[in-house]
Short mmCIF file of the C-alpha atoms (twelve columns), coordinates in Angstrom:
data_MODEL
# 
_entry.id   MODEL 
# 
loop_
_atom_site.group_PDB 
_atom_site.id 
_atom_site.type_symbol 
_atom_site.label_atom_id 
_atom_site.label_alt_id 
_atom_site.label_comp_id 
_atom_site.label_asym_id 
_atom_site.label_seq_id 
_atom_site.Cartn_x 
_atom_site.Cartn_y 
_atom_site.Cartn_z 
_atom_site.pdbx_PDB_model_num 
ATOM 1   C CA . UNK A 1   -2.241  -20.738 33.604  1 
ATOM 2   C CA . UNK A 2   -3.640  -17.095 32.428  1 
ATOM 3   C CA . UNK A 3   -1.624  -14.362 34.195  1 
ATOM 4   C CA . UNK A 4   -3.445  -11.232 34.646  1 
ATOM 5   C CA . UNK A 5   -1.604  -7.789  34.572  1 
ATOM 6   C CA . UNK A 6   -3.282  -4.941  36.212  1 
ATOM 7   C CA . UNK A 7   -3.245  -1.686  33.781  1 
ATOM 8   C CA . UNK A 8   -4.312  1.635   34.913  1 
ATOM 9   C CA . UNK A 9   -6.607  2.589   31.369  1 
ATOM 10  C CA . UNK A 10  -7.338  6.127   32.659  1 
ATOM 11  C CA . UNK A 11  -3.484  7.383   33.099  1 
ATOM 12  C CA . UNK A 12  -2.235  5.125   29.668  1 
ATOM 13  C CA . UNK A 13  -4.858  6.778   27.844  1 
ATOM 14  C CA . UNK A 14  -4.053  10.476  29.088  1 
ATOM 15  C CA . UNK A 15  -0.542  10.133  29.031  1 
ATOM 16  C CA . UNK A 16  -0.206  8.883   25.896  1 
ATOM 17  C CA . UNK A 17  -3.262  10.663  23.891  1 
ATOM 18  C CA . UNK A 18  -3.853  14.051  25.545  1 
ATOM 19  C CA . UNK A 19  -6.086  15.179  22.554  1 
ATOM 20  C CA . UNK A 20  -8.090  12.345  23.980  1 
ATOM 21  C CA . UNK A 21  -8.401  13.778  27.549  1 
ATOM 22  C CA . UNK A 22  -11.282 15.415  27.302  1 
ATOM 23  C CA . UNK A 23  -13.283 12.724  25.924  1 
ATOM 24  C CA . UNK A 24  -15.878 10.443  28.577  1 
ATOM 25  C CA . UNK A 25  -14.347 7.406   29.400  1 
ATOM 26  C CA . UNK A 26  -15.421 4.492   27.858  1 
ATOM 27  C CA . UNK A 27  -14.952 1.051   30.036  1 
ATOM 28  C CA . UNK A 28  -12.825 -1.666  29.714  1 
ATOM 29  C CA . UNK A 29  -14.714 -5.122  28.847  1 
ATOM 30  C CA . UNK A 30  -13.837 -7.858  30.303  1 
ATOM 31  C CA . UNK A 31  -12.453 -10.066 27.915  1 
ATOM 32  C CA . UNK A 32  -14.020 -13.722 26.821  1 
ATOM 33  C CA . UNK A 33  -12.164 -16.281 27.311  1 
ATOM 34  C CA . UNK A 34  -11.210 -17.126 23.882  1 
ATOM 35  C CA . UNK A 35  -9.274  -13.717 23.477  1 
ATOM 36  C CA . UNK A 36  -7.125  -14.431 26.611  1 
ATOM 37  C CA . UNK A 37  -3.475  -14.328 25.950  1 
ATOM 38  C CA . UNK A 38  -0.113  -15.475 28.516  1 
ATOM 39  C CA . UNK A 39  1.986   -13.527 29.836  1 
ATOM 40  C CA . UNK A 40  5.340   -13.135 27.927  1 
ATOM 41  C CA . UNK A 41  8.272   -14.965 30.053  1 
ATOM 42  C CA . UNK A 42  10.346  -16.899 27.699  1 
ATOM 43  C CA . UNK A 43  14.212  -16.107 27.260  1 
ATOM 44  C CA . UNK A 44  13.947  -15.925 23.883  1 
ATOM 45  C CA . UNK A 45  11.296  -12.935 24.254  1 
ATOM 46  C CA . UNK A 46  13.992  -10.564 26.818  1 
ATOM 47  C CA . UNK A 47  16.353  -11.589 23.703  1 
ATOM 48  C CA . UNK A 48  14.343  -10.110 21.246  1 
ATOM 49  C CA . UNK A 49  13.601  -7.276  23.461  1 
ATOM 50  C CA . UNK A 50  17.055  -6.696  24.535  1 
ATOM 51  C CA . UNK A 51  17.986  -6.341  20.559  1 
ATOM 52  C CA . UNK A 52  15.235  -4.215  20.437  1 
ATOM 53  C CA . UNK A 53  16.444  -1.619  22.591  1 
ATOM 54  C CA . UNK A 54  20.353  -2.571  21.748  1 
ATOM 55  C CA . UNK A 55  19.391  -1.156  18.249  1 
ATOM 56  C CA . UNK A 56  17.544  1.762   19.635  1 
ATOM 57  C CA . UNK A 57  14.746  0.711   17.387  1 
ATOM 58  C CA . UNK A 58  10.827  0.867   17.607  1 
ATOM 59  C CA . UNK A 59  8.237   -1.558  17.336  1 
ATOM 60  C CA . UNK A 60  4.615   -1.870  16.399  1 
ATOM 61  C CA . UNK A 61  4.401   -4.897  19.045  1 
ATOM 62  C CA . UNK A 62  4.869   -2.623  22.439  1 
ATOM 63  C CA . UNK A 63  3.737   0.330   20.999  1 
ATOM 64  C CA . UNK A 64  0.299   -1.018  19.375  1 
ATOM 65  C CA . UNK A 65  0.010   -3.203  22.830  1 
ATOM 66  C CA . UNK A 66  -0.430  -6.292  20.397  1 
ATOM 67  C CA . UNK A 67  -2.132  -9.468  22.423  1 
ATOM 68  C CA . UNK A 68  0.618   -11.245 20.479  1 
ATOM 69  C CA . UNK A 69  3.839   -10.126 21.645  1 
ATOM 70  C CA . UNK A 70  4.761   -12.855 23.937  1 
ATOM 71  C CA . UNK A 71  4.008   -15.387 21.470  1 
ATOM 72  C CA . UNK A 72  6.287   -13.843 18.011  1 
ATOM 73  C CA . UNK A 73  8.958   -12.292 20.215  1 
ATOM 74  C CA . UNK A 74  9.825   -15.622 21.730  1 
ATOM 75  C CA . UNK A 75  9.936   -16.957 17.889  1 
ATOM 76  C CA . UNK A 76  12.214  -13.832 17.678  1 
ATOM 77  C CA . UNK A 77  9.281   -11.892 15.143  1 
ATOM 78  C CA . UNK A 78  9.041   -8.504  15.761  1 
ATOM 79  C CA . UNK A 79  7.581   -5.728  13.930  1 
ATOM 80  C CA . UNK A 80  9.677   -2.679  13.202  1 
ATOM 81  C CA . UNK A 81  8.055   0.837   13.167  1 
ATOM 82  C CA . UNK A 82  10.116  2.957   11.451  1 
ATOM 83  C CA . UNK A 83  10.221  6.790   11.565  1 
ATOM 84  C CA . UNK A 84  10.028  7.438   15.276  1 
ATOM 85  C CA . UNK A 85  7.079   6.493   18.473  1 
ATOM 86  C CA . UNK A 86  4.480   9.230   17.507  1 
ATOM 87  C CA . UNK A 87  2.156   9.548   14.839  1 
ATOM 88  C CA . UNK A 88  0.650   12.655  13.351  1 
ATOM 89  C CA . UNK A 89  -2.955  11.021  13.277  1 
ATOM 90  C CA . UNK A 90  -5.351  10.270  16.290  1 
ATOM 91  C CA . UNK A 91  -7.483  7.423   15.181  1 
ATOM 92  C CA . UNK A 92  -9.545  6.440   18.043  1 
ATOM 93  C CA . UNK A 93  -8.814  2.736   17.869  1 
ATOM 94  C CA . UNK A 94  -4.808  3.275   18.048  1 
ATOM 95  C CA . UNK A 95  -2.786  3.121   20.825  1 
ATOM 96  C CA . UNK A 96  0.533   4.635   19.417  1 
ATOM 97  C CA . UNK A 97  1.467   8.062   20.822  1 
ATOM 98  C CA . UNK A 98  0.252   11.198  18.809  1 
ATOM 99  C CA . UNK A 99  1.552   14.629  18.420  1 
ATOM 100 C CA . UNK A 100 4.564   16.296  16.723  1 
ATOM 101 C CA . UNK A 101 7.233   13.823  15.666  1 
ATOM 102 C CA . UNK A 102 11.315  14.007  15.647  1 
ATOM 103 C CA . UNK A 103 12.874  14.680  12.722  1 
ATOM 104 C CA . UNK A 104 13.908  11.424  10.679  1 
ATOM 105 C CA . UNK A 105 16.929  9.716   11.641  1 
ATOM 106 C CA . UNK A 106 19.029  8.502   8.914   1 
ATOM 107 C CA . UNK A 107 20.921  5.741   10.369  1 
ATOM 108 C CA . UNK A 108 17.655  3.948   10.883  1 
ATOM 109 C CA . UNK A 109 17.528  1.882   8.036   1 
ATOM 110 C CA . UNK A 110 20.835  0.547   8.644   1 
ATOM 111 C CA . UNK A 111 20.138  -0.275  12.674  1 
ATOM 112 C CA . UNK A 112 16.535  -1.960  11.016  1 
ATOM 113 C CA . UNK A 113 18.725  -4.036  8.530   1 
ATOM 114 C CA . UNK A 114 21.495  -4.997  11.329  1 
ATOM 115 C CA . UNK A 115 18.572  -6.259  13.796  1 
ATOM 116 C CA . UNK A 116 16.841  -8.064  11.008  1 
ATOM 117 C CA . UNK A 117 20.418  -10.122 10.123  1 
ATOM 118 C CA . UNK A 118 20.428  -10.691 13.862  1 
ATOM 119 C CA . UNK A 119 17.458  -12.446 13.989  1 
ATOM 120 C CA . UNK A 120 18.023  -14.827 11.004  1 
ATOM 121 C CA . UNK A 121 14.660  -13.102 10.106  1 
ATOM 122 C CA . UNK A 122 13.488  -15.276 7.166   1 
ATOM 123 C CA . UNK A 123 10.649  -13.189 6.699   1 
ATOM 124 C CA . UNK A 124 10.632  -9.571  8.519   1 
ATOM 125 C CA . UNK A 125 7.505   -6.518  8.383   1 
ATOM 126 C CA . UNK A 126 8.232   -3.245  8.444   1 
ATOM 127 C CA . UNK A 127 5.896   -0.502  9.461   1 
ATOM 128 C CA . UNK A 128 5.510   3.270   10.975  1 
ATOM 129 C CA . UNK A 129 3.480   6.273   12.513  1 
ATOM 130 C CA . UNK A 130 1.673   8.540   10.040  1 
ATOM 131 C CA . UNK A 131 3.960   11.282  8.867   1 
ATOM 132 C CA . UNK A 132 1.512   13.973  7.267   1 
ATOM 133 C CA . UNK A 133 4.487   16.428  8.689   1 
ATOM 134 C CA . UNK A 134 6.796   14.792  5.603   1 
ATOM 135 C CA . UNK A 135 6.524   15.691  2.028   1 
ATOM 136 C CA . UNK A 136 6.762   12.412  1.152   1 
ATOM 137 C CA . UNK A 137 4.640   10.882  4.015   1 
ATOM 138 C CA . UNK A 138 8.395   9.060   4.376   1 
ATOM 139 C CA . UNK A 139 8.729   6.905   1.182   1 
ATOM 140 C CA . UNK A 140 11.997  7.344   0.732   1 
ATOM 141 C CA . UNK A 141 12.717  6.454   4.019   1 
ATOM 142 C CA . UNK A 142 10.694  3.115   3.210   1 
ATOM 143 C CA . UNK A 143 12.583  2.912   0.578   1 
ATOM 144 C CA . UNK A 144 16.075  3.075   2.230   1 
ATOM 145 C CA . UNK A 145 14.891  0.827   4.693   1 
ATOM 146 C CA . UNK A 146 14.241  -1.690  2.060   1 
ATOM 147 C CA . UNK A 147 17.268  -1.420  0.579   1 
ATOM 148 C CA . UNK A 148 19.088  -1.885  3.803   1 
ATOM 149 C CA . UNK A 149 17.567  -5.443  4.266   1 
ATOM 150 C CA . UNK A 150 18.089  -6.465  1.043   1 
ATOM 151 C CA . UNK A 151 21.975  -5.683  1.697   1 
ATOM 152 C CA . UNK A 152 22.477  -6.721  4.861   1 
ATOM 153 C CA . UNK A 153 20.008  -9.845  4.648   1 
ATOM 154 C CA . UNK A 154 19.441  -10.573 1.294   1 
ATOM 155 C CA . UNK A 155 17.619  -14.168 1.659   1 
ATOM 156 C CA . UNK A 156 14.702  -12.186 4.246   1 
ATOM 157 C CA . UNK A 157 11.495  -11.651 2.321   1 
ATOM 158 C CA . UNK A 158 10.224  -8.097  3.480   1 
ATOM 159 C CA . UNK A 159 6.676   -6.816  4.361   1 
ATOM 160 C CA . UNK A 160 5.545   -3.390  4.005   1 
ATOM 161 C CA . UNK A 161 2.550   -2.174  5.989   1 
ATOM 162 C CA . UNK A 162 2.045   1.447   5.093   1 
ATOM 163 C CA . UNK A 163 0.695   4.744   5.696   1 
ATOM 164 C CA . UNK A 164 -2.246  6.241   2.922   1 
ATOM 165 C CA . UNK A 165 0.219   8.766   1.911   1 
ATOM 166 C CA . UNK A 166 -2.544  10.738  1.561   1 
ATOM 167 C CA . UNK A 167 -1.879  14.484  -0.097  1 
ATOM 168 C CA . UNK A 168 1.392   13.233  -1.151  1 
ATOM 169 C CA . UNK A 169 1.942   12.991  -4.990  1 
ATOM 170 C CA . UNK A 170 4.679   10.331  -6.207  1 
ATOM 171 C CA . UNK A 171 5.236   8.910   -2.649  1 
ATOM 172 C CA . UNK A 172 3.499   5.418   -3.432  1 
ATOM 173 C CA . UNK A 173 5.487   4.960   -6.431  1 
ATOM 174 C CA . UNK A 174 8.719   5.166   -4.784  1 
ATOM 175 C CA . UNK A 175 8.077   2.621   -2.020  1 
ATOM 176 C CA . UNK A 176 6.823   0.590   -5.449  1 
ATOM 177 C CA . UNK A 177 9.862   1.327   -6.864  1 
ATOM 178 C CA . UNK A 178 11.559  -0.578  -3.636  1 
ATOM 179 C CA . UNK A 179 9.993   -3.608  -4.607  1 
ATOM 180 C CA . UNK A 180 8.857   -5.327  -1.198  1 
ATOM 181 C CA . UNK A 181 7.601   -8.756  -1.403  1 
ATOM 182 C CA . UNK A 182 4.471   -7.576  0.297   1 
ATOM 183 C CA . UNK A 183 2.734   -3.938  0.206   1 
ATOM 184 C CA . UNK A 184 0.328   -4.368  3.120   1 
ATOM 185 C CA . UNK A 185 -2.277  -1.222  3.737   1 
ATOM 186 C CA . UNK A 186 -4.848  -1.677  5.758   1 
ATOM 187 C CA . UNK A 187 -8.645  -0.362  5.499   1 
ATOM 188 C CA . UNK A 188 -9.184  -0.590  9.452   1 
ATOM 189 C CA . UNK A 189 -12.525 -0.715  9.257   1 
ATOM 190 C CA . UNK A 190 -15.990 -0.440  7.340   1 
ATOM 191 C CA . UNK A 191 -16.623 2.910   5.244   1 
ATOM 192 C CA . UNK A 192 -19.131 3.817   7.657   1 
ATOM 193 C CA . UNK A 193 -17.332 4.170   10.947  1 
ATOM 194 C CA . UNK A 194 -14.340 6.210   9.373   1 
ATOM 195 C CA . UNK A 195 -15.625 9.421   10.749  1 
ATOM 196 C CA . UNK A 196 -15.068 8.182   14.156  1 
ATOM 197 C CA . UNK A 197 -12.644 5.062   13.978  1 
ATOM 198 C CA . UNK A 198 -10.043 6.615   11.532  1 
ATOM 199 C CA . UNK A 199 -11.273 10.322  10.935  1 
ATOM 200 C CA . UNK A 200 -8.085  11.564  9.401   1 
ATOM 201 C CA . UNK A 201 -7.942  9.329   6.285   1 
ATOM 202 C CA . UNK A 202 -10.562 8.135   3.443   1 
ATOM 203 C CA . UNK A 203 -11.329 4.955   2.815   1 
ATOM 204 C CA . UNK A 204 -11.452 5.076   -1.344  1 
ATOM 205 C CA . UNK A 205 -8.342  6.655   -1.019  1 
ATOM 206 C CA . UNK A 206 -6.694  4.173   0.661   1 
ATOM 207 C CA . UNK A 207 -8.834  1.278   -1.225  1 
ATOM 208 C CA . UNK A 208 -7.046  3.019   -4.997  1 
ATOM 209 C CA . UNK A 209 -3.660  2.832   -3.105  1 
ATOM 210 C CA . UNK A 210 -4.406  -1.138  -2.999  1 
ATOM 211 C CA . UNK A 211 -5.781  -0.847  -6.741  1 
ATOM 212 C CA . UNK A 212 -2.302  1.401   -7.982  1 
ATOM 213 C CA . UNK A 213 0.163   -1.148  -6.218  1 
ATOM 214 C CA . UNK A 214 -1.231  -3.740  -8.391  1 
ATOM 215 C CA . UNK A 215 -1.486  -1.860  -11.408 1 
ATOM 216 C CA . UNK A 216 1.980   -0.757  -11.267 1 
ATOM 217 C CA . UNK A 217 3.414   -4.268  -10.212 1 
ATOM 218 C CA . UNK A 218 1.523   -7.308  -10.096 1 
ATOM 219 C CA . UNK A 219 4.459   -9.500  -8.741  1 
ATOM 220 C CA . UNK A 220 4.300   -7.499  -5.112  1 
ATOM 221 C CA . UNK A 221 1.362   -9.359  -3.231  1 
ATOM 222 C CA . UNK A 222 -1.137  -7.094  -1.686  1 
ATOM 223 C CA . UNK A 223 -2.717  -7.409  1.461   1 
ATOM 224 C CA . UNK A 224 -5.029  -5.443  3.878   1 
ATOM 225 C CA . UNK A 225 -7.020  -5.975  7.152   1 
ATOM 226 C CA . UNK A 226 -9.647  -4.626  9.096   1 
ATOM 227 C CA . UNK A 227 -10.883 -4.911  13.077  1 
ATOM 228 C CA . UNK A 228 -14.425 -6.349  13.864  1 
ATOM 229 C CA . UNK A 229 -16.803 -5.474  17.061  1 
ATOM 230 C CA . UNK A 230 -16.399 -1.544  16.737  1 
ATOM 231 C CA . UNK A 231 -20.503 -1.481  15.567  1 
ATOM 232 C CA . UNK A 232 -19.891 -2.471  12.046  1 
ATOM 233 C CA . UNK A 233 -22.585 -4.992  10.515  1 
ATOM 234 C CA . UNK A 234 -22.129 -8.095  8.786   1 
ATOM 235 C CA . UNK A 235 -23.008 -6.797  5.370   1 
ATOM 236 C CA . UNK A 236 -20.566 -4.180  5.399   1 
ATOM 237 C CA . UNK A 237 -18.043 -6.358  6.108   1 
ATOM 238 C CA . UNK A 238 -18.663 -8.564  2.675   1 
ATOM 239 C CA . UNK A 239 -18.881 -5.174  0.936   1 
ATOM 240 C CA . UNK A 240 -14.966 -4.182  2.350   1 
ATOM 241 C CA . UNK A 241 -14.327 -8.084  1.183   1 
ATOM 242 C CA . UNK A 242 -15.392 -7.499  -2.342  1 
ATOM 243 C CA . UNK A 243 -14.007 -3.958  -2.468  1 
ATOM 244 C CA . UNK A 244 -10.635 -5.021  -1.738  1 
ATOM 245 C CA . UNK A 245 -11.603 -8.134  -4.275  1 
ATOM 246 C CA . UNK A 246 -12.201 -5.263  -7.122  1 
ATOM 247 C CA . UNK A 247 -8.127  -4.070  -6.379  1 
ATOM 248 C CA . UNK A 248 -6.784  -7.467  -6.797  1 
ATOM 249 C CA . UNK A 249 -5.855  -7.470  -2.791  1 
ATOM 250 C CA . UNK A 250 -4.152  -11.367 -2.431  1 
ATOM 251 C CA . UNK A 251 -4.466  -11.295 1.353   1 
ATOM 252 C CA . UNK A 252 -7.186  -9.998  4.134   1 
ATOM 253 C CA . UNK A 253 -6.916  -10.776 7.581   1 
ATOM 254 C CA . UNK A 254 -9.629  -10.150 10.113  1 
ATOM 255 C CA . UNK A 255 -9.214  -9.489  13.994  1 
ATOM 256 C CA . UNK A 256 -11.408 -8.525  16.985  1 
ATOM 257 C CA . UNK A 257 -10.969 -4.897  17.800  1 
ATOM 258 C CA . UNK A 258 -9.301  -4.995  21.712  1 
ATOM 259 C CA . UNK A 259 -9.776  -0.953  23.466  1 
ATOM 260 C CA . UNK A 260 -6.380  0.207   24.435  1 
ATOM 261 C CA . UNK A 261 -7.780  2.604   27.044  1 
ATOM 262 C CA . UNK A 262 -11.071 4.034   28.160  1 
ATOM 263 C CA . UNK A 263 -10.302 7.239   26.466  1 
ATOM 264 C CA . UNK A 264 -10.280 4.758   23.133  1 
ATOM 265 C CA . UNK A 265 -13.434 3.757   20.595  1 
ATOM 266 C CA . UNK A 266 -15.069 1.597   23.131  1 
ATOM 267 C CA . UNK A 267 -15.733 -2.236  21.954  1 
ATOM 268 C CA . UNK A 268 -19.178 -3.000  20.789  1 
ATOM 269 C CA . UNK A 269 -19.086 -6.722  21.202  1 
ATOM 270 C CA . UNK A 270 -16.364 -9.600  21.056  1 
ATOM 271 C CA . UNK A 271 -17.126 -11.136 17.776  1 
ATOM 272 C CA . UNK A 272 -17.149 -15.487 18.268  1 
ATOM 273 C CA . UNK A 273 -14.493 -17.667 16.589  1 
ATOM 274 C CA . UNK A 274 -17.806 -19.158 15.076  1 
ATOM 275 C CA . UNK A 275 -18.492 -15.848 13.648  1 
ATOM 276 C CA . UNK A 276 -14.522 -15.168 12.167  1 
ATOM 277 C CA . UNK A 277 -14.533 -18.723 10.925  1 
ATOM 278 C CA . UNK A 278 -17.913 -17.557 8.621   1 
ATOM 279 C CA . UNK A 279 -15.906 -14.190 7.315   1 
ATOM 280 C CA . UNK A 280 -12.824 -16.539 6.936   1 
ATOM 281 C CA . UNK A 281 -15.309 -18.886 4.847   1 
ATOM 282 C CA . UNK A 282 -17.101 -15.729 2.662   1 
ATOM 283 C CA . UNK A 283 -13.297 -14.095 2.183   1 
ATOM 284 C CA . UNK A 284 -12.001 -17.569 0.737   1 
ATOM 285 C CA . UNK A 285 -15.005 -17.853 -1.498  1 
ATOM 286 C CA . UNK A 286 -14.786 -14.250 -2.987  1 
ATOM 287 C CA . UNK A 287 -11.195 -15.144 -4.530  1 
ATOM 288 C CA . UNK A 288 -8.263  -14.286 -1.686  1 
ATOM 289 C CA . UNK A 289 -5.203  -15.886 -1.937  1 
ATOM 290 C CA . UNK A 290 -4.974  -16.230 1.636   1 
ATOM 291 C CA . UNK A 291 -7.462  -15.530 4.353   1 
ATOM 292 C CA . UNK A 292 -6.247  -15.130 8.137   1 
ATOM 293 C CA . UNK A 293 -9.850  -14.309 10.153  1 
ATOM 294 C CA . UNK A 294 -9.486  -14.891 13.824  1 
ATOM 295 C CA . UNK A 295 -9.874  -13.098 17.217  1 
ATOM 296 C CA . UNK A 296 -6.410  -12.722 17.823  1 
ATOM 297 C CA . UNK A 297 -5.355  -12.068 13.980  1 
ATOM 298 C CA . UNK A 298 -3.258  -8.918  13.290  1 
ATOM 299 C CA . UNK A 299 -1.500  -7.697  10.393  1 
ATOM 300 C CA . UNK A 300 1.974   -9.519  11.472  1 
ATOM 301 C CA . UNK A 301 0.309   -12.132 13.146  1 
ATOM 302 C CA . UNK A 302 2.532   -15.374 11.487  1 
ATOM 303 C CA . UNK A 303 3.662   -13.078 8.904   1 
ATOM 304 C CA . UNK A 304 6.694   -15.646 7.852   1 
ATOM 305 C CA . UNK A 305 4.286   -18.719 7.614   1 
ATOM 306 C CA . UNK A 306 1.283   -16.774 5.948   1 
ATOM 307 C CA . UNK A 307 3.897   -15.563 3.051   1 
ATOM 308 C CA . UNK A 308 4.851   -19.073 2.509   1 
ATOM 309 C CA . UNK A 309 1.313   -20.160 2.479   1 
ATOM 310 C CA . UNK A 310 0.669   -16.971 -0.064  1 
ATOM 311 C CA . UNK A 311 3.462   -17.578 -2.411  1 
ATOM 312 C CA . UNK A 312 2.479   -21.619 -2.741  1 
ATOM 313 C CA . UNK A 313 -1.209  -20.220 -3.232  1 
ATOM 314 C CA . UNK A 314 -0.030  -18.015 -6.237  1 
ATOM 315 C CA . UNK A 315 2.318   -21.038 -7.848  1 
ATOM 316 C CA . UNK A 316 -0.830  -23.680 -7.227  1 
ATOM 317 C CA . UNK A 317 -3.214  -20.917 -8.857  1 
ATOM 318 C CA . UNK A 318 -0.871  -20.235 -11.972 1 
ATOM 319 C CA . UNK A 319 -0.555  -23.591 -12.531 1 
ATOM 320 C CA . UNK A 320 -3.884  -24.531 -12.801 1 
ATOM 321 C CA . UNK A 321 -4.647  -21.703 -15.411 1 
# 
């Protein structure tokens, strides 16, 4: 049974984005049926959430709105976002909070590290906000983080999904330096729509922040994703495919773009599974590791059971050179 929860789009929208007030409203589709999701009711979820807010930490789950939440917080997965609840960027696909964030709190990395160890996370991601207000974008922060898991969980595998750090010299290399298992950046979207999907950042920019990860350290798998149904055509998706190809990227997932609120990049069109199980196809057969390409595929989406599946794709591919 599919239980519906009413949302008021206009008030989310303005209360969380007020430098998208002024904007017209774009409606909210009604969904097809194959992007319909439950809603969340297991025990183990109000654990997970309860931890959540024990540790005073963030996550990308509630504050992203992810379709997915009921599903990986009852498998106790949950994605932390580090460095505070509001970003310095206002992409117009994003539903996290924008404006002028809190200063960093230091303890954070620890409280990440203690909830991870709590969990018996095998495999944990750890993301944030844009911090353009940082020198650093907050790499060392990333970094500290990082070193908190290792400590306090040393058998967890860690993913990284990043900022561009763009404008901020050395910051890449010392999240590098931090050695995740995974450095996860995603493109978003096709090089066309940037102006009005993700207007603050550059997409060769953040394609050469792929490319440098690898250069520096080809043991960290890369990985990066992008929405479909915000206008983009087929063709430019194969050309982000063999982009991201060109920087050695292991790992692309594909999802259907879903409009927060109607003061949000409205949705084109829902994309079918037929049509993600053709990018999945074209993705696999343009050299990627691993290939995740569905409607309801994020970036964490099955994070612990994709990095299996990516480290036995890297063993099976060495040993057939």
């Amino acid at each position: 049974m599919i239980t519906r929860v009413e949302i008021n789009h206009a008030r989310l929208g303005a209360e969380r984005h007020p430098e998208k007030a002024k904007r017209p409203d774009n409606p909210i589709q009604r969904k097809p049926d194959w992007i319909r999701v439950k809603a969340p009711t297991s025990p183990v979820y109000r654990e997970t959430q309860a931890l959540m807010r024990a540790n005073g930490l963030v996550t990308v789950c509630e504050e992203a709105a992810c379709p997915n939440i009921g599903e990986c917080w009852s498998q106790r997965h949950a994605t932390m976002m580090i460095m505070g609840d509001t970003c310095t960027r206002a992409c117009s696909f994003c539903n996290v909070i924008t404006g002028m964030p809190k200063a960093l709190d230091s303890d954070e990395p620890r409280r990440v590290a203690d909830a991870v160890a709590k969990l018996g996370l095998r495999h944990v991601v750890v993301t944030s906000v844009d911090r353009d207000d940082l020198a650093d974008g907050g790499a060392r922060h990333f970094a500290e983080t990082i070193a908190a898991i290792r400590a306090a969980a040393p058998g967890t595998t860690i993913e990284i999904l990043t900022p561009d750090f763009l404008r901020k010299d050395g910051a890449l290399e010392v999240v590098i330096e931090a050695r995740p298992d995974v450095f996860n950046h995603n493109l978003e979207t096709v090089p066309a729509l940037y102006p009005a999907i993700r207007p603050g950042a550059r997409y060769y920019h953040s394609l050469r922040l792929l490319d440098r990860v690898k250069q520096r350290d080809p043991s960290i798998f890369t990985k990066s994703g992008i929405m479909v149904g915000l206008g983009e055509k087929r063709i430019e998706v194969l050309q982000v495919m063999d982009d991201l190809r060109s920087a050695e990227v292991d790992f692309l997932t594909i999802g259907q773009y879903l409009q927060p609120s109607v003061k949000h990049a409205a949705v084109d069109r829902f994309v079918t599974p037929d049509e993600f199980a053709d990018y999945g196809q074209a993705a696999r057969g343009k050299g990627f590791l691993l290939v995740s390409a569905t409607p309801l595929t994020r970036s964490s989406y099955h994070a612990d059971r994709d990095f299996a599946a990516l480290r036995d794709a890297r063993n099976a591919k060495l040993k057939a050179a």
